[in-house]
């Protein structure tokens, strides 16, 4: 197995730390070098490691003592304005680091008590104020520079800041002067300025790039690979857009010591670059400059890396705008793709487009997971990307070759005037889908014939069909309210349910839920009038006005259970090992009058499961039947529940665990607070 893949992820102290572990080559899933009573085990990024496995090789918490877990401490982020709970802390060199609130304060805290050690706040700018992703910061990046730990963050205003991990002071000799009152003289790089200079945009350091050109921000942290800080980005949500100009979400690379700009990867190809010929206008003519014509294709989900290959893996979303793109034809590279870049140079190693001309908001919502698998007696390095459409795409992460064939299959044609869609889409032949795809009457609730009929009536006003069912405009000849496509925005996998991996067995754990989406598509000017400060200049013909309400029968869910699940996938074979419902059947379902006398079994809670993996178990957060927030323990090989313990608050978006000086903690992201659990002393 590739020993360097997860180094810098789980480091056992005091033996190794940070990049020293990378140099020494800590083995994936290697046995502990010290006894559990002596060691600390680090969680270096929001995904634990470069590979985003959410795995920690700890065993202090096990099936015998799991239900003895209790709250060790709670960190309250109210003074920082924290609310969403999207940021997963990192545990590095004996300190916890996270970001919190609209300001995306950087906070260092004591791992035993939750006491705040230091915090850093970026000065105010309009760019921050305008950002639609202010409280969406998912975590921090980390590297060692000249033997000193450095924390890196991307702010809502789209600044890259480097801070001394011990003191919180801006890193000396990094970056440049910003030109806005209150910013430090060192430690910050203005990312919008770099894009403005490269693309010929007007620019003001306080206001940023004019909104007529578009808007760019960040929601995921940078990742630092072999001395290069790789910066992803995000844009205004496509379902809030009505005009198709926007800033291309180019990927940027910087020197981790100086902040010097090393490279740019054009996410929308320039003329003559690979992929340029996949951009045609609404009439099918080649666009000379697609980067000026439209924009976005951001990389808002977290990125992963393989330092030994010097490679980063970038998941992307689509170009402007969501649900209608009649102004474009072609596949539109690199929209909704997985891209492998050389971390040192930014050169493309390989890519795979998961959705051609994505109009479904099937943006790639979570970090890819890197594992090493065994096939035909050989170790194969793979990268697995889960998706909203309930597919798992698996590639050799060095070559980009699919591990199992991915077939181009015919899909429905567009329904909105002027919308030309790709006639085919990629369908992985293995692993099998992990949740519902498309919608038929057989997918609807069927506890009783009456409930089934009511569910059929509930969707009768919508156009339905298979996976990749296209959107439908208002006042259509079919007389339908809208189209309903499944999975949708909240179906399959999404931001709040990142996958996890067990590097000791090559198993991928995926949490998903059943869910469909519709949008009433109307003239873009109608939607634009509802936006205070829209981006772009040229209206599309149609834009998403709003969603139409789809109710399940008598307040029950629309679909057959399980409403949400965890699926274990053996990436060595591509087969599903098991699946289980997430949490417990809600009392509102169990005790519903229409279900009196019916054993509905465990339907699952309907919410996805924040997860983490250890040597002994899979842990996930959900709720009991009465709504009590809970942490569940599961046998990794069978899915059998090993235990459940009530916790103070509902968890959101992710969770992590770490071991500090021989004591293992489980950290729950509980909205504006962080809740640390541990075994009693």
XYZ file of C-alpha atoms in Angstrom:
681
model
C 0.000 0.000 0.000
C 1.137 3.546 -0.655
C 2.628 4.590 2.633
C 2.558 8.332 2.065
C -1.075 8.713 1.073
C -2.471 9.265 4.528
C 0.628 10.699 6.166
C -0.123 14.049 7.719
C -3.536 12.591 8.498
C -3.203 10.243 11.425
C 0.132 10.870 13.091
C 1.015 9.142 16.329
C 2.760 11.531 18.706
C 5.394 11.981 19.917
C 6.854 9.686 17.276
C 6.116 11.780 14.174
C 4.377 15.024 13.298
C 3.152 16.848 10.220
C 5.434 16.699 7.198
C 7.987 14.695 9.175
C 5.473 11.866 9.026
C 5.184 12.356 5.280
C 8.923 12.023 4.878
C 9.061 8.926 7.051
C 6.137 7.282 5.296
C 3.543 6.406 7.949
C 1.776 3.288 6.684
C -1.907 3.226 5.878
C -3.599 1.505 8.779
C -0.200 0.730 10.352
C -0.172 -0.627 13.928
C 0.347 1.850 16.741
C 3.969 2.724 17.419
C 3.265 3.459 21.082
C 0.697 2.104 23.506
C -2.752 3.684 23.438
C -2.079 5.148 26.890
C 0.948 7.100 25.646
C 0.093 8.347 22.198
C -1.757 11.151 20.496
C -3.237 10.536 17.050
C -3.824 13.518 14.806
C -6.745 14.456 12.550
C -4.984 16.803 10.147
C -7.785 18.059 7.870
C -11.562 18.128 7.683
C -11.337 14.630 6.164
C -8.680 13.459 8.649
C -5.978 13.028 5.995
C -5.039 13.929 2.432
C -7.253 11.040 1.286
C -10.405 12.275 3.081
C -11.103 8.891 4.607
C -12.496 10.273 7.899
C -10.537 7.402 9.463
C -8.462 7.363 12.650
C -6.434 4.289 13.741
C -7.685 4.449 17.319
C -9.158 1.648 19.399
C -9.674 3.013 22.910
C -13.402 3.427 22.210
C -14.785 -0.003 21.268
C -17.933 -2.107 21.354
C -17.468 -2.960 25.041
C -17.338 0.632 26.285
C -19.050 2.691 23.565
C -22.250 3.226 25.543
C -20.199 4.689 28.408
C -19.339 7.753 26.298
C -20.258 11.047 27.938
C -19.894 14.731 27.170
C -16.346 15.849 27.972
C -16.858 19.503 27.044
C -18.855 21.849 24.781
C -17.369 24.771 22.884
C -19.907 27.541 22.272
C -19.246 29.585 19.152
C -21.950 32.180 19.868
C -19.427 34.977 20.345
C -18.065 34.192 16.884
C -21.532 34.100 15.290
C -21.303 30.358 14.593
C -24.561 28.713 13.518
C -24.298 26.268 10.620
C -21.901 23.725 12.101
C -20.258 23.063 8.737
C -16.640 23.269 9.872
C -14.868 20.059 10.891
C -12.015 20.830 13.316
C -8.474 19.578 12.813
C -6.330 18.227 15.660
C -2.663 19.009 15.035
C 0.304 18.990 17.405
C -1.894 18.994 20.491
C -4.275 21.791 19.401
C -7.724 21.873 17.768
C -8.290 24.335 14.912
C -11.536 25.368 13.244
C -13.337 28.291 11.593
C -16.592 29.767 12.863
C -19.317 32.206 11.894
C -19.954 34.638 9.052
C -16.558 36.215 9.644
C -14.980 32.771 9.425
C -12.940 33.462 12.547
C -10.012 31.097 12.860
C -10.063 29.562 16.328
C -7.472 27.457 18.170
C -8.696 25.570 21.238
C -7.512 23.233 23.941
C -8.407 19.619 23.027
C -9.004 18.617 26.695
C -11.266 21.494 27.726
C -12.430 23.354 24.603
C -10.933 26.560 25.982
C -10.125 29.090 23.241
C -6.366 29.615 22.898
C -6.367 32.261 20.176
C -8.564 33.559 17.358
C -8.069 35.573 14.189
C -10.625 37.766 12.431
C -10.306 39.189 8.934
C -11.160 42.904 8.557
C -14.472 43.850 6.958
C -14.933 44.201 3.186
C -17.947 44.404 0.898
C -16.657 41.204 -0.668
C -17.195 39.437 2.648
C -20.545 41.117 3.244
C -21.866 40.073 -0.186
C -20.678 36.468 0.011
C -23.530 33.978 -0.034
C -21.319 31.368 1.641
C -20.125 33.281 4.708
C -20.861 30.688 7.411
C -20.038 27.800 5.065
C -16.370 27.455 5.975
C -15.618 23.741 6.249
C -12.232 23.795 7.977
C -8.570 24.758 7.718
C -5.475 23.708 5.791
C -2.129 22.965 7.413
C 1.562 22.623 6.567
C 4.942 22.999 8.202
C 7.160 25.815 6.928
C 10.764 25.927 8.139
C 9.758 23.652 11.020
C 6.862 25.893 12.047
C 3.207 24.859 11.875
C 1.061 27.095 9.658
C -2.751 27.279 9.401
C -4.208 28.335 6.033
C -7.774 29.488 5.402
C -9.836 30.884 2.528
C -12.228 33.607 3.646
C -15.682 34.606 2.322
C -14.044 37.693 0.768
C -11.709 35.288 -1.080
C -8.450 36.025 0.682
C -5.878 33.326 1.455
C -4.459 33.819 4.948
C -1.526 32.003 6.583
C -1.282 32.066 10.392
C 1.325 30.849 12.854
C -0.300 27.754 14.362
C 1.051 28.474 17.849
C 0.204 32.177 18.124
C -2.382 32.975 15.452
C -0.142 35.756 14.122
C -0.059 36.284 10.315
C 2.895 34.451 8.774
C 5.901 36.700 8.212
C 7.039 36.941 4.596
C 3.825 35.455 3.177
C 1.639 37.277 0.655
C 1.392 40.985 -0.065
C -0.206 44.198 1.160
C -3.960 44.203 0.615
C -4.728 47.929 0.500
C -7.686 47.783 2.875
C -7.574 49.315 6.340
C -7.060 46.799 9.114
C -5.366 44.064 7.086
C -1.951 42.964 8.338
C 1.123 43.872 6.324
C 1.953 40.208 5.846
C 0.240 36.826 5.850
C -2.503 37.441 3.254
C -2.919 36.891 -0.506
C -5.769 38.621 -2.374
C -7.154 35.848 -4.578
C -9.668 38.062 -6.372
C -6.876 40.452 -7.339
C -4.907 37.636 -8.954
C -7.948 36.559 -10.992
C -8.746 40.159 -11.940
C -5.238 40.785 -13.249
C -5.228 37.518 -15.199
C -8.613 38.089 -16.834
C -8.558 41.869 -17.359
C -11.326 42.669 -14.866
C -11.624 45.985 -13.106
C -10.771 45.584 -9.437
C -11.061 47.320 -6.090
C -9.550 45.634 -3.003
C -12.568 46.480 -0.819
C -15.346 45.725 -3.338
C -13.506 43.124 -5.393
C -14.350 42.323 -9.003
C -17.507 44.109 -10.295
C -20.660 42.003 -9.939
C -21.326 42.497 -13.659
C -18.429 40.108 -14.223
C -19.697 37.677 -11.574
C -18.663 36.722 -8.066
C -16.199 34.282 -6.570
C -15.644 33.206 -2.984
C -14.596 30.063 -1.114
C -16.263 27.582 1.214
C -13.744 24.728 1.484
C -10.234 25.061 2.902
C -7.047 24.950 0.842
C -4.931 21.810 0.812
C -1.134 21.977 1.042
C 0.739 19.376 -0.987
C 4.536 19.232 -1.157
C 4.952 22.952 -0.541
C 2.079 24.114 -2.758
C -1.130 25.609 -1.366
C -3.928 24.520 -3.716
C -6.934 26.870 -3.576
C -10.441 25.755 -4.548
C -13.335 28.212 -4.760
C -17.088 28.639 -5.010
C -19.526 31.011 -6.686
C -23.019 32.264 -6.050
C -25.369 29.273 -6.009
C -26.499 28.538 -9.578
C -30.157 28.414 -8.562
C -29.874 32.106 -7.582
C -28.476 33.153 -10.959
C -30.367 34.651 -13.889
C -27.532 35.929 -16.118
C -24.880 33.726 -17.622
C -21.674 35.778 -17.288
C -19.592 34.800 -14.284
C -16.000 34.462 -13.133
C -14.430 31.127 -14.119
C -13.599 29.158 -10.976
C -9.944 28.651 -11.881
C -7.855 26.531 -9.500
C -4.835 28.382 -8.070
C -1.530 27.197 -6.625
C 0.744 29.178 -4.254
C 4.075 28.695 -2.553
C 3.345 27.650 1.043
C 6.211 29.760 2.442
C 5.969 32.997 0.461
C 2.460 33.006 -0.965
C 3.921 33.482 -4.435
C 1.434 32.569 -7.180
C 2.836 29.446 -8.856
C 0.141 28.369 -11.322
C -3.453 28.650 -12.554
C -5.553 25.866 -14.028
C -8.188 27.243 -16.391
C -11.405 25.547 -15.319
C -13.039 26.841 -18.522
C -10.510 26.237 -21.297
C -8.996 29.118 -23.231
C -8.956 28.998 -27.020
C -6.921 26.030 -28.217
C -6.666 24.416 -24.780
C -7.910 20.884 -24.184
C -11.693 20.975 -23.855
C -12.173 24.290 -25.695
C -14.113 22.506 -28.439
C -16.780 21.370 -25.928
C -18.203 24.900 -25.738
C -20.781 25.929 -28.329
C -23.375 28.682 -28.190
C -27.136 28.094 -28.258
C -27.062 27.693 -32.046
C -24.263 25.124 -31.947
C -21.463 27.465 -33.071
C -18.015 27.234 -31.489
C -17.525 29.969 -28.871
C -14.240 31.765 -29.473
C -13.788 32.793 -25.836
C -15.979 30.687 -23.525
C -14.217 32.172 -20.488
C -15.651 35.594 -21.308
C -18.981 34.233 -22.545
C -19.963 32.490 -19.310
C -18.336 31.306 -16.091
C -18.397 29.493 -12.754
C -17.533 25.731 -12.711
C -16.306 26.179 -9.174
C -14.783 23.579 -6.874
C -16.796 24.278 -3.755
C -16.537 20.740 -2.360
C -13.308 19.866 -0.505
C -10.374 18.503 -2.506
C -8.166 15.482 -1.799
C -4.530 14.700 -2.609
C -1.905 11.984 -3.020
C 1.425 13.567 -2.004
C 3.453 10.615 -3.311
C 1.998 11.152 -6.799
C 2.131 14.942 -6.236
C -1.485 15.015 -7.353
C -4.647 16.801 -6.206
C -8.190 15.692 -7.054
C -10.675 18.476 -7.765
C -14.461 17.890 -7.850
C -16.429 20.577 -9.715
C -19.919 21.876 -10.394
C -21.466 23.199 -13.615
C -21.320 26.498 -15.493
C -23.865 29.280 -14.999
C -26.783 28.729 -14.567
C -28.587 25.827 -12.859
C -31.581 24.084 -14.516
C -31.357 25.916 -17.861
C -28.500 26.628 -20.220
C -30.089 27.282 -23.595
C -27.269 29.700 -24.339
C -24.850 26.758 -24.457
C -24.453 23.467 -26.264
C -21.711 20.848 -25.952
C -20.385 18.968 -22.940
C -18.891 22.121 -21.323
C -15.633 20.885 -19.799
C -14.676 20.887 -16.955
C -18.180 21.143 -15.558
C -19.300 18.502 -13.022
C -16.047 16.600 -13.338
C -13.275 15.050 -11.294
C -9.925 16.559 -12.302
C -6.480 15.281 -11.312
C -3.844 18.025 -11.337
C -0.119 17.978 -10.653
C 0.160 19.860 -7.362
C 3.512 21.462 -8.158
C 2.682 22.684 -11.675
C -1.119 22.752 -12.017
C -0.932 20.643 -15.164
C -3.838 18.301 -15.860
C -2.950 14.644 -15.384
C -6.416 13.329 -16.242
C -10.090 14.137 -15.848
C -13.475 12.485 -16.090
C -16.712 14.359 -16.686
C -19.396 12.848 -14.478
C -22.292 14.743 -16.115
C -22.258 16.263 -19.599
C -23.739 19.776 -19.663
C -25.119 19.428 -16.152
C -28.391 21.353 -15.739
C -29.671 19.312 -12.756
C -27.527 20.928 -10.044
C -25.668 17.607 -9.878
C -22.585 19.450 -8.670
C -20.065 17.115 -7.080
C -20.843 17.771 -3.391
C -18.197 15.977 -1.334
C -14.481 15.318 -1.385
C -13.286 12.245 -3.287
C -11.984 9.410 -1.101
C -8.607 7.807 -1.841
C -8.010 4.174 -0.938
C -5.671 1.373 -1.982
C -7.459 -1.818 -3.038
C -6.443 -5.368 -3.893
C -7.234 -6.789 -7.336
C -5.684 -9.876 -8.934
C -2.983 -9.955 -6.294
C -1.981 -6.361 -7.020
C -2.360 -3.170 -4.977
C -4.274 -0.584 -7.012
C -4.425 3.082 -5.948
C -7.988 4.353 -6.462
C -10.036 7.499 -6.037
C -13.788 7.128 -5.451
C -16.224 9.971 -6.038
C -19.801 9.688 -4.770
C -22.523 11.871 -6.230
C -26.000 13.315 -5.903
C -27.170 10.935 -8.618
C -26.361 7.948 -6.314
C -23.381 6.751 -8.368
C -19.891 5.866 -7.153
C -17.270 6.606 -9.815
C -14.012 4.730 -9.161
C -10.732 5.396 -10.993
C -7.095 4.441 -10.814
C -5.962 7.678 -9.222
C -2.629 7.635 -11.053
C -3.869 7.006 -14.600
C -7.545 8.009 -14.476
C -8.652 4.675 -15.914
C -12.052 3.538 -14.568
C -11.707 0.461 -12.352
C -14.947 -0.870 -13.859
C -16.445 0.178 -17.205
C -18.444 3.410 -17.340
C -20.971 3.318 -20.178
C -22.510 6.168 -22.150
C -26.283 5.556 -22.131
C -29.118 7.446 -23.765
C -31.049 9.855 -21.546
C -34.169 12.018 -22.133
C -33.985 15.080 -24.366
C -34.535 18.601 -23.035
C -38.094 19.827 -22.534
C -37.593 23.606 -22.355
C -37.524 25.589 -25.641
C -33.933 26.214 -26.726
C -32.429 23.627 -24.375
C -30.207 21.082 -26.175
C -28.903 18.440 -23.798
C -26.324 15.711 -24.222
C -28.028 12.640 -25.742
C -26.024 10.364 -23.404
C -24.619 10.404 -19.876
C -21.968 8.261 -18.134
C -23.334 5.306 -16.108
C -20.902 3.314 -13.930
C -21.470 -0.440 -14.305
C -19.986 -0.993 -10.830
C -20.525 -0.341 -7.967
C -24.317 -0.487 -8.183
C -26.244 2.698 -7.312
C -26.614 3.100 -3.558
C -30.038 4.753 -3.609
C -33.133 5.487 -5.707
C -32.649 6.710 -9.296
C -35.539 8.022 -11.353
C -39.118 7.792 -10.121
C -41.881 5.273 -10.796
C -44.998 4.386 -8.838
C -43.107 1.430 -7.418
C -40.822 3.854 -5.527
C -43.738 5.398 -3.621
C -44.904 4.610 -0.104
C -46.866 1.342 -0.016
C -47.718 0.538 3.604
C -51.374 0.508 2.474
C -53.075 0.680 -0.951
C -54.674 3.970 0.110
C -51.346 5.580 0.907
C -49.901 4.386 -2.408
C -52.810 5.923 -4.314
C -52.508 9.210 -2.443
C -48.795 9.307 -3.260
C -49.558 8.703 -6.931
C -51.996 11.607 -6.852
C -49.398 13.803 -5.126
C -46.969 13.507 -8.040
C -49.590 13.513 -10.812
C -49.118 17.209 -11.579
C -45.408 16.639 -12.286
C -43.602 15.160 -15.261
C -41.567 12.201 -13.982
C -39.195 9.695 -15.495
C -35.772 8.063 -15.251
C -32.483 9.428 -13.980
C -31.629 12.684 -15.819
C -35.302 13.631 -16.215
C -34.950 17.225 -17.531
C -36.579 20.342 -16.031
C -39.826 21.730 -17.464
C -40.973 25.329 -17.967
C -44.130 26.956 -16.689
C -47.143 27.079 -19.042
C -45.942 24.002 -20.920
C -48.066 22.050 -23.395
C -48.141 19.044 -21.059
C -50.152 21.028 -18.558
C -47.745 20.023 -15.772
C -46.641 22.210 -12.880
C -42.999 21.198 -13.320
C -40.759 18.193 -13.822
C -39.654 16.076 -10.865
C -36.195 14.521 -11.132
C -34.752 11.976 -8.744
C -32.340 12.124 -7.061
C -32.456 15.881 -6.764
C -30.850 18.620 -4.718
C -31.258 16.690 -1.471
C -31.324 13.141 -2.802
C -28.390 10.780 -3.090
C -25.269 12.240 -1.450
C -24.922 15.890 -0.573
C -22.673 18.268 1.349
C -24.032 17.180 4.731
C -23.225 13.498 4.176
C -19.581 13.039 3.157
C -18.458 9.470 2.517
C -15.876 7.733 4.707
C -13.339 5.001 3.996
C -11.559 2.215 5.833
C -8.003 2.014 4.440
C -7.410 -1.316 6.207
C -10.078 -3.103 4.134
C -10.717 -0.883 1.099
C -14.324 -0.290 2.189
C -16.229 2.886 1.319
C -19.139 3.961 3.549
C -21.758 6.102 1.813
C -24.715 7.815 3.468
C -27.633 8.835 1.263
C -31.326 9.635 1.278
C -34.285 9.490 -1.061
C -35.270 12.847 -2.447
C -36.483 14.511 -5.635
C -36.268 18.067 -6.940
C -38.438 20.307 -9.057
C -38.149 23.888 -10.193
C -40.772 26.070 -11.843
C -38.819 27.529 -14.756
C -39.928 31.005 -15.831
C -38.518 33.952 -17.805
C -35.253 34.998 -16.180
C -36.289 38.635 -15.718
C -39.100 37.495 -13.427
C -36.656 35.804 -11.079
C -34.071 38.567 -11.468
C -36.494 41.123 -10.032
C -36.335 39.207 -6.737
C -32.527 39.516 -6.446
C -31.031 42.553 -4.731
C -27.574 42.425 -6.358
C -27.531 39.939 -9.239
C -24.314 38.944 -10.978
C -23.665 38.987 -14.728
C -25.208 41.046 -17.520
C -27.008 38.903 -20.111
C -30.261 37.193 -19.147
C -30.832 33.558 -19.919
C -34.223 32.813 -21.465
C -35.348 30.885 -18.389
C -34.327 30.721 -14.742
C -35.581 28.791 -11.707
C -38.392 30.815 -10.148
C -39.147 28.577 -7.181
C -39.904 25.001 -6.210
C -43.422 23.586 -6.133
C -44.459 21.864 -2.932
C -44.724 18.071 -3.123
C -46.331 16.517 -0.069
C -46.325 12.886 0.953
C -49.716 11.366 1.857
C -51.121 12.503 5.214
C -47.831 14.031 6.265
C -45.897 10.795 5.723
C -42.821 10.570 3.487
C -43.527 10.198 -0.226
C -41.217 7.221 -0.755
C -40.871 3.643 0.398
C -38.334 3.173 3.194
C -35.565 3.254 4.018
C -35.789 7.031 3.818
C -32.033 7.307 4.385
C -29.289 4.709 4.600
C -25.623 3.865 4.948
C -24.167 1.550 2.298
C -20.852 -0.246 2.705
C -19.109 -0.803 -0.640
C -16.164 -3.158 -1.026
C -13.965 -1.301 -3.517
C -11.829 -4.402 -4.001
C -14.760 -6.089 -5.763
C -17.200 -3.245 -6.427
C -19.908 -5.102 -4.516
C -22.165 -3.782 -1.788
C -21.343 -5.477 1.519
C -24.414 -4.297 3.431
C -26.741 -1.385 3.962
C -28.623 -0.171 7.021
C -31.200 2.549 7.701
C -29.824 5.706 9.314
C -31.047 6.056 12.893
C -34.523 4.959 13.944
C -38.074 5.236 12.627
C -39.493 8.614 13.722
C -42.422 8.433 16.136
C -44.487 10.515 13.712
C -44.250 7.586 11.295
C -44.409 4.747 13.811
C -47.461 6.185 15.574
C -49.279 7.569 12.546
C -53.016 6.732 12.623
C -52.924 5.475 9.014
C -50.318 2.871 10.040
C -52.086 1.506 13.092
C -51.421 -2.221 13.413
C -48.712 -2.171 10.693
C -45.123 -3.081 11.486
C -43.196 -0.591 9.363
C -39.794 -1.861 10.548
C -36.883 0.553 10.705
C -37.517 3.166 8.035
C -34.501 5.253 8.944
C -34.723 8.825 10.163
C -34.674 10.417 6.705
C -31.525 12.366 7.522
C -28.030 11.497 6.330
C -25.338 10.391 8.766
C -22.182 12.296 9.678
C -19.631 9.460 9.990
C -16.161 8.603 11.198
C -14.246 5.307 11.053
C -11.815 3.842 13.586
C -9.981 0.549 13.998
C -12.921 -0.818 15.968
C -16.092 0.549 14.375
C -18.031 2.938 12.173
C -19.609 5.744 14.195
C -22.425 7.912 12.898
C -24.782 10.572 14.252
C -28.557 10.561 13.842
C -31.591 10.420 16.125
C -33.712 7.953 18.025
C -37.416 7.471 17.322
C -38.468 10.177 19.783
C -36.078 12.678 18.202
C -33.343 12.350 20.827
C -29.992 13.122 19.181
C -27.754 10.066 19.300
C -24.414 8.593 18.321
C -24.529 5.071 16.883
C -21.756 2.459 16.646
C -21.781 -0.108 13.813
C -19.715 -3.191 13.007
C -17.710 -2.277 9.912
C -17.948 -5.722 8.339
C -21.615 -6.551 8.939
C -23.480 -3.313 9.645
C -24.697 -4.745 12.951
C -25.427 -2.065 15.517
C -22.970 -2.277 18.405
C -24.381 0.467 20.584
C -26.162 3.812 20.799
C -25.706 6.700 23.192
C -27.802 9.861 23.587
C -25.954 13.139 22.947
C -26.883 16.754 23.768
C -27.559 18.116 20.256
C -28.120 17.059 16.649
C -24.937 16.767 14.591
C -24.558 18.404 11.212
C -22.358 17.998 8.163
C -19.513 15.965 9.623
C -17.784 14.626 12.683
C -14.262 13.701 13.656
C -12.288 11.980 16.368
C -8.796 12.346 17.735
C -6.612 10.972 20.482
C -4.900 13.453 22.779
C -2.248 12.169 25.173
C -3.792 8.714 25.336
C -7.463 9.793 25.539
C -9.742 9.362 22.515
C -12.420 11.977 21.809
C -15.348 11.995 19.378
C -16.210 15.488 18.130
C -19.751 16.306 16.994
C -20.534 19.401 14.930
C -23.653 20.560 16.755
C -24.687 23.764 14.986
C -23.119 26.767 16.688
C -21.336 24.517 19.180
C -18.848 21.671 19.177
C -19.552 18.727 21.477
C -16.656 16.488 22.530
C -17.436 13.005 23.858
C -15.028 10.725 25.709
C -14.974 7.786 28.085
C -15.114 8.667 31.789
C -11.774 8.860 33.577
